[in-house]
XYZ file of C-alpha atoms in Angstrom:
313
model
C 8.285 -20.100 -55.311
C 9.776 -22.119 -58.134
C 8.011 -22.204 -62.340
C 5.258 -23.437 -62.353
C 6.931 -27.082 -63.941
C 9.986 -27.008 -61.446
C 7.490 -26.983 -58.616
C 5.342 -29.311 -60.292
C 8.792 -32.111 -59.996
C 9.643 -30.884 -56.886
C 6.528 -32.633 -55.830
C 5.888 -35.457 -57.668
C 9.706 -36.108 -56.131
C 7.731 -35.472 -52.788
C 4.285 -37.783 -53.184
C 4.916 -40.964 -51.968
C 6.299 -39.643 -48.484
C 2.808 -37.695 -48.485
C 1.364 -41.210 -49.896
C 2.658 -42.329 -46.834
C 1.497 -40.354 -44.431
C -1.841 -39.784 -45.035
C -2.219 -43.194 -45.663
C -0.837 -44.102 -41.774
C -2.880 -41.576 -41.146
C -7.204 -41.774 -43.199
C -5.701 -45.654 -43.283
C -7.471 -45.796 -46.670
C -5.472 -45.750 -50.053
C -8.178 -43.298 -51.633
C -8.429 -40.846 -49.086
C -4.836 -40.493 -48.844
C -4.883 -39.707 -52.871
C -7.595 -37.191 -52.493
C -5.757 -35.833 -49.894
C -2.463 -35.671 -51.997
C -3.798 -34.441 -54.412
C -6.008 -31.133 -52.328
C -2.851 -31.218 -50.523
C -1.076 -30.268 -54.605
C -4.155 -28.501 -54.795
C -3.060 -26.025 -52.293
C 0.081 -25.104 -53.038
C -0.525 -24.470 -56.885
C -2.869 -21.886 -54.939
C 0.161 -20.711 -52.810
C 2.510 -20.380 -55.815
C -0.047 -18.072 -57.539
C 0.239 -15.904 -54.925
C 3.821 -12.106 -55.274
C 6.530 -13.811 -53.346
C 6.359 -13.295 -50.024
C 2.861 -13.230 -48.947
C 0.979 -16.350 -47.901
C -2.519 -17.580 -48.816
C -4.588 -17.742 -46.632
C -7.624 -19.633 -48.422
C -3.699 -22.791 -48.987
C -4.249 -23.745 -45.143
C -0.003 -23.769 -44.800
C 2.935 -21.890 -43.487
C 2.408 -19.141 -46.457
C 5.779 -18.581 -48.389
C 7.197 -22.164 -49.805
C 10.934 -22.426 -48.006
C 11.366 -25.753 -47.080
C 8.685 -27.644 -49.701
C 9.251 -31.134 -47.922
C 8.535 -30.021 -44.163
C 5.678 -27.161 -46.238
C 3.676 -30.199 -47.625
C 3.823 -32.288 -44.495
C 1.927 -29.203 -42.204
C -0.815 -28.716 -45.197
C -1.488 -32.474 -46.143
C -1.366 -33.476 -42.470
C -4.277 -31.022 -41.943
C -6.040 -31.439 -44.909
C -5.492 -35.470 -42.989
C -7.087 -33.528 -40.027
C -9.884 -32.324 -41.294
C -10.764 -35.782 -43.058
C -10.655 -37.488 -39.923
C -13.138 -35.341 -38.466
C -15.550 -35.084 -40.544
C -15.557 -37.869 -40.874
C -16.179 -38.745 -37.114
C -15.819 -42.242 -35.402
C -13.475 -44.045 -36.903
C -14.674 -47.452 -35.600
C -18.095 -47.260 -36.530
C -16.701 -46.141 -39.921
C -13.709 -49.421 -40.442
C -15.068 -52.034 -38.229
C -17.782 -54.328 -38.908
C -19.880 -55.615 -42.343
C -21.579 -58.304 -44.064
C -17.908 -60.839 -43.809
C -18.095 -64.494 -45.120
C -18.669 -63.913 -49.012
C -16.138 -61.183 -49.240
C -13.280 -61.876 -47.514
C -11.781 -63.026 -50.326
C -13.457 -59.855 -52.738
C -12.118 -57.607 -50.796
C -8.418 -59.039 -51.484
C -9.212 -59.438 -55.576
C -10.252 -56.121 -55.627
C -7.030 -54.485 -53.981
C -4.059 -52.938 -55.701
C -0.380 -54.479 -55.446
C 0.391 -51.000 -54.212
C -2.014 -50.221 -51.567
C -1.120 -54.151 -50.525
C 2.546 -53.188 -50.232
C 1.708 -50.003 -47.984
C -0.235 -51.897 -45.249
C 2.384 -54.451 -45.239
C 4.796 -51.695 -44.911
C 3.017 -50.175 -41.968
C 1.494 -53.063 -40.223
C -1.977 -54.584 -40.865
C -2.513 -54.154 -36.789
C -1.379 -50.932 -36.752
C -3.849 -49.870 -39.103
C -6.510 -51.487 -37.488
C -5.317 -50.164 -34.132
C -4.918 -46.385 -35.728
C -8.444 -47.236 -36.462
C -9.241 -46.617 -33.228
C -7.707 -43.282 -32.359
C -8.758 -39.143 -32.041
C -7.946 -37.352 -35.670
C -5.444 -35.646 -33.362
C -4.758 -38.793 -31.474
C -3.660 -40.363 -34.610
C -2.065 -37.559 -36.656
C 0.158 -36.650 -34.078
C 1.425 -39.937 -32.740
C 1.956 -40.351 -37.696
C 3.939 -36.985 -37.485
C 5.926 -38.309 -33.942
C 6.837 -41.558 -33.952
C 6.575 -42.678 -37.717
C 8.104 -39.303 -38.906
C 9.621 -37.791 -36.459
C 7.561 -34.586 -36.300
C 9.295 -32.592 -33.955
C 6.615 -31.422 -31.784
C 6.295 -27.080 -33.078
C 6.151 -28.690 -36.058
C 2.645 -30.816 -34.512
C 1.917 -28.131 -32.784
C 0.812 -25.868 -35.094
C -1.912 -28.426 -37.129
C -3.693 -29.479 -34.605
C -4.288 -26.586 -32.919
C -2.377 -26.960 -29.095
C 1.053 -26.179 -27.197
C 3.693 -28.146 -27.710
C 3.489 -29.555 -24.745
C -0.107 -30.363 -25.452
C 0.285 -32.057 -28.482
C 3.418 -34.401 -27.275
C 0.736 -35.401 -24.613
C -2.213 -36.129 -27.428
C 0.932 -38.659 -29.106
C 2.034 -39.597 -25.454
C -1.272 -41.223 -25.091
C -1.184 -42.515 -28.542
C 1.850 -44.044 -28.267
C -0.226 -45.840 -24.531
C -2.992 -46.687 -26.368
C -1.580 -48.337 -29.374
C 0.902 -49.944 -27.286
C -1.884 -51.415 -24.406
C -1.158 -53.471 -21.674
C -0.747 -56.969 -22.193
C -2.090 -59.090 -19.456
C -2.099 -62.391 -17.625
C -3.747 -65.012 -18.997
C -6.049 -65.960 -16.811
C -4.901 -69.233 -14.802
C -6.269 -72.762 -14.570
C -5.860 -75.106 -11.976
C -4.590 -77.184 -14.035
C -1.302 -75.038 -15.162
C -0.087 -73.135 -11.847
C 2.076 -70.266 -13.137
C 0.032 -69.192 -16.403
C 2.101 -68.054 -19.645
C 1.292 -65.257 -21.504
C 3.950 -66.284 -23.918
C 2.989 -69.708 -24.451
C 0.304 -67.521 -25.110
C 1.115 -65.248 -27.770
C 2.463 -68.302 -29.344
C 0.288 -70.589 -29.342
C -1.874 -68.520 -31.056
C 1.149 -66.952 -33.797
C 1.457 -71.126 -34.652
C -2.480 -71.535 -34.991
C -2.217 -68.486 -37.995
C 0.717 -69.747 -39.550
C -0.810 -72.626 -39.931
C -4.028 -72.139 -40.770
C -2.475 -69.123 -43.745
C -0.580 -72.560 -44.834
C -3.405 -74.909 -44.998
C -0.848 -77.117 -42.651
C -3.728 -79.333 -41.015
C -1.180 -81.458 -39.609
C 0.200 -78.005 -37.437
C -3.118 -76.861 -36.151
C -4.084 -80.036 -35.505
C -1.074 -79.624 -32.892
C -1.668 -76.754 -32.088
C -5.331 -77.048 -30.316
C -6.532 -79.135 -27.450
C -8.367 -82.496 -28.884
C -11.384 -81.728 -27.549
C -10.924 -77.721 -28.217
C -14.324 -75.344 -28.690
C -14.949 -72.859 -31.556
C -18.053 -70.122 -31.511
C -19.083 -67.569 -34.422
C -21.269 -64.687 -34.435
C -23.857 -66.085 -36.969
C -22.821 -63.029 -39.552
C -19.080 -64.182 -38.956
C -19.760 -67.867 -40.265
C -21.032 -68.964 -43.723
C -24.661 -70.024 -43.662
C -25.224 -73.475 -42.423
C -22.522 -73.296 -40.088
C -22.553 -74.090 -36.843
C -22.738 -71.054 -34.498
C -20.598 -74.278 -31.938
C -18.216 -76.459 -33.114
C -16.450 -79.392 -30.978
C -12.856 -81.328 -31.418
C -9.194 -80.133 -33.156
C -10.135 -82.087 -35.997
C -13.935 -80.471 -37.233
C -12.089 -77.237 -35.976
C -8.379 -78.097 -38.171
C -9.899 -78.675 -40.723
C -13.250 -76.043 -41.278
C -9.537 -74.241 -41.039
C -7.685 -75.057 -43.750
C -11.605 -75.029 -45.518
C -10.847 -70.674 -44.204
C -7.365 -70.312 -44.994
C -8.344 -67.192 -47.843
C -9.047 -64.864 -44.679
C -5.498 -65.765 -42.961
C -4.505 -63.675 -45.416
C -5.888 -60.427 -44.279
C -5.024 -61.377 -40.846
C -2.858 -60.269 -37.960
C -2.199 -60.755 -34.133
C -2.814 -57.783 -31.720
C -3.795 -57.793 -28.131
C -7.680 -57.538 -27.616
C -8.435 -56.679 -24.482
C -4.739 -57.440 -23.055
C -4.514 -60.747 -24.376
C -2.793 -61.817 -27.875
C -5.917 -63.117 -30.302
C -6.389 -62.555 -34.111
C -7.979 -59.951 -35.692
C -9.205 -60.595 -39.451
C -8.404 -57.084 -41.195
C -8.251 -56.907 -45.666
C -7.223 -53.420 -46.765
C -7.265 -52.383 -42.802
C -10.617 -52.505 -41.638
C -11.330 -55.304 -38.624
C -14.303 -57.463 -39.548
C -13.062 -60.347 -37.174
C -12.034 -60.996 -33.813
C -10.745 -64.284 -32.921
C -10.593 -64.244 -29.537
C -8.375 -67.222 -28.465
C -7.603 -69.200 -25.051
C -5.428 -71.167 -23.799
C -3.789 -73.646 -21.319
C -0.951 -75.602 -21.293
C -0.017 -74.717 -24.853
C -2.507 -75.565 -26.930
C -5.211 -73.476 -27.531
C -8.705 -74.869 -26.137
C -11.413 -72.378 -27.426
C -11.641 -69.492 -30.019
C -15.296 -67.130 -30.400
C -15.307 -65.557 -33.721
C -15.845 -61.523 -32.819
C -17.963 -60.475 -35.506
C -20.887 -57.877 -34.731
C -19.753 -54.366 -34.904
C -20.385 -53.306 -30.748
C -19.396 -56.448 -29.874
C -15.778 -55.740 -32.272
C -16.217 -52.184 -31.065
C -15.939 -52.509 -26.918
C -12.263 -54.277 -27.383
C -9.328 -52.437 -26.707
C -6.998 -53.074 -29.453
C -2.863 -52.999 -29.152
C -0.655 -53.876 -30.836
C 2.171 -56.884 -29.645
C 5.560 -55.668 -27.773
C 8.465 -56.680 -29.991
């Protein structure tokens, strides 16, 4: 084992990678830093033992021969324990009062967390929050960091075959199955690609506050419906017409900074998720390449009822 100062330097060289592992597993920068710090404490305790003697309290694999692998194992075990203790991810990371503090959340988001969200992908963070603890750990380790299943198995306390099934099941949930939008009598062939293009164009226009681009993607008689909690006080739960919907959307451009397109029950829609926390979902109806209606869902019970998945490449 290295001398304390040398070991600390070697740990610091791994801190950024460990933080990335923990952030993907936990979806919270604060908790990720806690997990990394706990990993350092366990490494320190292991280093204090006589060479060749594992420290059961450290929760690691004993003598440290391959430090990066050892640290990945320990931080993953710490994260798994935190996820299990936390309970339901969807209870913790779904819903809440939205309109007054979406912008405030961004104002207090450290630049480093914004960079982490960008590197992981806001949509993926939202979907990862729907996985069970062992599924999430197995998926992140294998699909993001190429950790072999025999090592994952030791972390999640399953056989390698079971660990592989965990990752496969998680992968299926993350990717989902695109659904065919409901056919309209005026549109003989449903167009999933066109639906996605319309949703992406709407979000791009909303982010830019581009009234003209919004009007071009909204049908003239478009309807916007919303859960009351998603709206500023005094705002109608339902509005009609492209001009009214587009002008309201421009006023709420700041919310679009926290938005991403993903599959909602198999159909492209939009989520608003500051710091990866799902606060709003927009279920969208598209006909002939234009949005004819969308609903803003904010009630936690309704958000938890949605099946979320990332869009295929």
